[in-house]
Amino acid sequence: GKVFLTIDLTPSVLKEALKGGRSGSCENVDSLDAPAEVIVSYHPPIFVGMKRLVLNDPKQKIVLDTVVAGASIFSPHTSLDAAKGGINDWLCDSCAPLSEMLPITQAEKEEDGIGMGRIGRFKDPLSLTAVLDNLKKALGVPTCRVALPTNMTMDTEVSSVAVCAGSGSSVLRGLKFSQKVQL
């Protein structure tokens, strides 16, 4: 069967996945004419629990239309963020050479190192400019917005970083000690 990959499962993306067809650089792959049996959407179409599903809610309609078509949705968002070697590890590791990296919130009943967010301690202190240059290079972006507290400049040396892919506000609020930088 066909597996369809996307970052966000919107109504137009669902239509493309369920109708079959060819897009992107896959012009020579014959099996793409079939509708998707599994849709891997990094972001889940539903983030909160629901007591009912109705067609007049666009996000809920995506789920219902997928079920009617006999397809499944898999969203690895939180799993990839929390996993060893996942998104948060990669982001943290991209900032500077590390001496230590730990989850901000260790997952219950999981081995050490699995959980939400990461705190990375650098082998050697670096200026904030150097940390951001490393991160921009890893992300392949030319710029990065930074909001600094009044007691810091771009030349301030930092020795640790706290990261959390996505919003991260609830995870970063859980820090038990002060970090010089939170990305």
Coordinates of C-alpha atoms in Angstrom, one line a residue:
G1 CA 0.0 0.0 0.0
K2 CA 0.9 3.6 -0.3
V3 CA 2.3 5.7 2.5
F4 CA 1.8 9.5 2.2
L5 CA 4.2 11.8 4.1
T6 CA 3.4 15.4 5.2
I7 CA 4.2 17.9 7.9
D8 CA 0.6 19.1 8.4
L9 CA -2.5 17.2 7.4
T10 CA -4.8 19.9 5.9
P11 CA -8.0 19.3 3.9
S12 CA -6.2 19.8 0.6
V13 CA -3.3 17.5 1.6
L14 CA -5.8 14.8 2.7
K15 CA -7.6 15.1 -0.7
E16 CA -4.3 14.6 -2.5
A17 CA -3.4 11.6 -0.3
L18 CA -6.8 9.9 -0.8
K19 CA -7.2 10.5 -4.5
G20 CA -3.8 9.1 -5.4
G21 CA -1.7 10.7 -8.1
R22 CA 1.8 12.0 -8.6
S23 CA 3.4 15.1 -7.2
G24 CA 6.8 16.4 -6.5
S25 CA 9.9 14.6 -7.8
C26 CA 8.2 11.1 -8.0
E27 CA 7.0 11.2 -11.6
N28 CA 8.5 7.8 -12.5
V29 CA 6.9 5.8 -9.6
D30 CA 3.9 3.9 -10.9
S31 CA 2.5 2.9 -7.5
L32 CA 1.7 6.5 -6.6
D33 CA -1.6 6.3 -8.5
A34 CA -3.2 4.4 -5.6
P35 CA -4.8 6.2 -2.7
A36 CA -2.8 6.3 0.6
E37 CA -3.5 3.6 3.1
V38 CA -1.4 5.3 5.8
I39 CA -0.8 9.0 6.2
V40 CA 2.3 10.0 8.2
S41 CA 1.7 13.5 9.4
Y42 CA 4.4 14.9 11.6
H43 CA 1.8 17.2 13.4
P44 CA -1.3 15.4 14.5
P45 CA -4.5 16.8 13.1
I46 CA -6.0 16.7 16.6
F47 CA -3.9 17.9 19.6
V48 CA -6.5 17.6 22.4
G49 CA -9.0 14.9 23.4
M50 CA -12.5 15.2 22.1
K51 CA -15.8 13.8 23.4
R52 CA -17.4 13.7 19.9
L53 CA -16.4 14.0 16.2
V54 CA -18.5 16.3 14.0
L55 CA -18.2 17.1 10.3
N56 CA -18.6 20.9 10.7
D57 CA -15.2 21.1 12.6
P58 CA -12.4 21.1 9.9
K59 CA -9.9 19.2 12.0
Q60 CA -12.4 16.6 13.0
K61 CA -13.6 16.3 9.4
I62 CA -10.1 15.3 8.4
V63 CA -10.2 12.4 10.9
L64 CA -13.7 11.3 9.8
D65 CA -12.9 11.5 6.1
T66 CA -9.7 9.5 6.7
V67 CA -11.7 6.8 8.5
V68 CA -14.4 6.7 5.8
A69 CA -11.7 6.2 3.2
G70 CA -10.2 3.3 5.2
A71 CA -6.9 5.0 5.7
S72 CA -4.9 5.5 8.9
I73 CA -3.1 8.5 10.3
F74 CA 0.2 8.2 12.2
S75 CA 1.7 11.3 13.9
P76 CA 5.2 10.9 15.3
H77 CA 5.4 14.5 16.6
T78 CA 5.9 13.9 20.3
S79 CA 7.6 10.6 19.9
L80 CA 10.3 12.1 17.7
D81 CA 10.7 15.1 20.1
A82 CA 11.2 12.9 23.2
A83 CA 13.3 10.0 21.7
K84 CA 17.0 9.6 22.2
G85 CA 18.5 10.9 19.0
G86 CA 15.3 12.7 18.2
I87 CA 14.6 16.3 17.3
N88 CA 15.5 17.8 20.7
D89 CA 18.8 15.9 20.8
W90 CA 19.6 17.1 17.3
L91 CA 18.8 20.7 18.1
C92 CA 20.7 20.7 21.4
D93 CA 23.7 18.9 19.8
S94 CA 23.7 21.5 16.9
C95 CA 24.3 24.4 19.3
A96 CA 27.8 23.4 20.5
P97 CA 30.0 20.4 21.4
L98 CA 28.3 19.0 24.6
S99 CA 29.7 17.4 27.8
E100 CA 26.2 16.4 28.9
M101 CA 22.7 16.3 27.6
L102 CA 19.6 15.4 29.7
P103 CA 15.8 15.7 29.2
I104 CA 14.2 18.6 30.9
T105 CA 11.4 16.2 31.9
Q106 CA 12.3 12.5 32.1
A107 CA 9.6 10.3 30.7
E108 CA 8.0 8.0 33.3
K109 CA 8.7 4.3 32.9
E110 CA 11.3 4.9 30.1
E111 CA 15.0 4.5 30.1
D112 CA 17.2 7.5 31.0
G113 CA 17.5 10.1 28.3
I114 CA 13.9 9.8 27.0
G115 CA 11.7 12.8 27.7
M116 CA 10.6 16.2 26.7
G117 CA 13.1 19.0 25.9
R118 CA 16.8 18.9 26.5
I119 CA 19.4 20.6 28.6
G120 CA 22.9 20.6 27.1
R121 CA 26.0 21.6 28.9
F122 CA 28.8 22.8 26.6
K123 CA 32.3 21.3 26.8
D124 CA 33.6 24.9 26.7
P125 CA 31.7 28.2 27.0
L126 CA 30.9 30.0 23.7
S127 CA 29.5 33.4 22.9
L128 CA 25.9 33.6 22.1
T129 CA 26.9 34.6 18.5
A130 CA 28.9 31.4 18.1
V131 CA 26.0 29.2 19.5
L132 CA 23.6 30.9 17.0
D133 CA 26.0 30.5 14.1
N134 CA 26.2 26.8 14.9
L135 CA 22.5 26.5 15.1
K136 CA 21.9 28.4 11.8
K137 CA 24.4 26.2 10.0
A138 CA 22.7 23.0 11.2
L139 CA 19.2 24.4 10.3
G140 CA 20.4 25.7 7.0
V141 CA 18.9 29.2 7.6
P142 CA 20.6 32.6 7.2
T143 CA 19.1 34.3 10.2
C144 CA 17.7 33.6 13.7
R145 CA 15.7 36.0 15.8
V146 CA 16.9 36.4 19.4
A147 CA 15.3 38.2 22.4
L148 CA 17.9 38.9 25.0
P149 CA 17.5 39.7 28.6
T150 CA 18.9 43.1 29.6
N151 CA 21.9 41.6 31.2
M152 CA 23.1 39.8 28.1
T153 CA 24.7 40.7 24.7
M154 CA 25.5 38.6 21.7
D155 CA 29.1 38.5 23.1
T156 CA 27.9 37.0 26.4
E157 CA 29.5 33.6 26.9
V158 CA 27.1 30.7 27.7
S159 CA 27.8 27.3 29.0
S160 CA 24.4 25.6 28.6
V161 CA 21.3 25.6 26.6
A162 CA 17.7 24.4 27.1
V163 CA 15.7 23.5 24.0
C164 CA 12.3 22.1 23.2
A165 CA 11.0 21.6 19.7
G166 CA 7.6 23.2 19.1
S167 CA 6.0 25.7 21.5
G168 CA 7.8 24.2 24.6
S169 CA 6.4 26.7 27.0
S170 CA 5.0 24.1 29.4
V171 CA 8.3 22.2 29.3
L172 CA 10.6 25.2 29.7
R173 CA 8.5 26.4 32.6
G174 CA 9.5 23.1 34.3
L175 CA 13.2 24.0 34.5
K176 CA 14.3 23.6 38.1
F177 CA 17.4 25.8 37.8
S178 CA 18.4 28.9 35.8
Q179 CA 19.8 28.4 32.3
K180 CA 21.7 31.2 30.6
V181 CA 20.1 30.5 27.3
Q182 CA 16.8 29.0 26.3
L183 CA 16.2 28.4 22.6

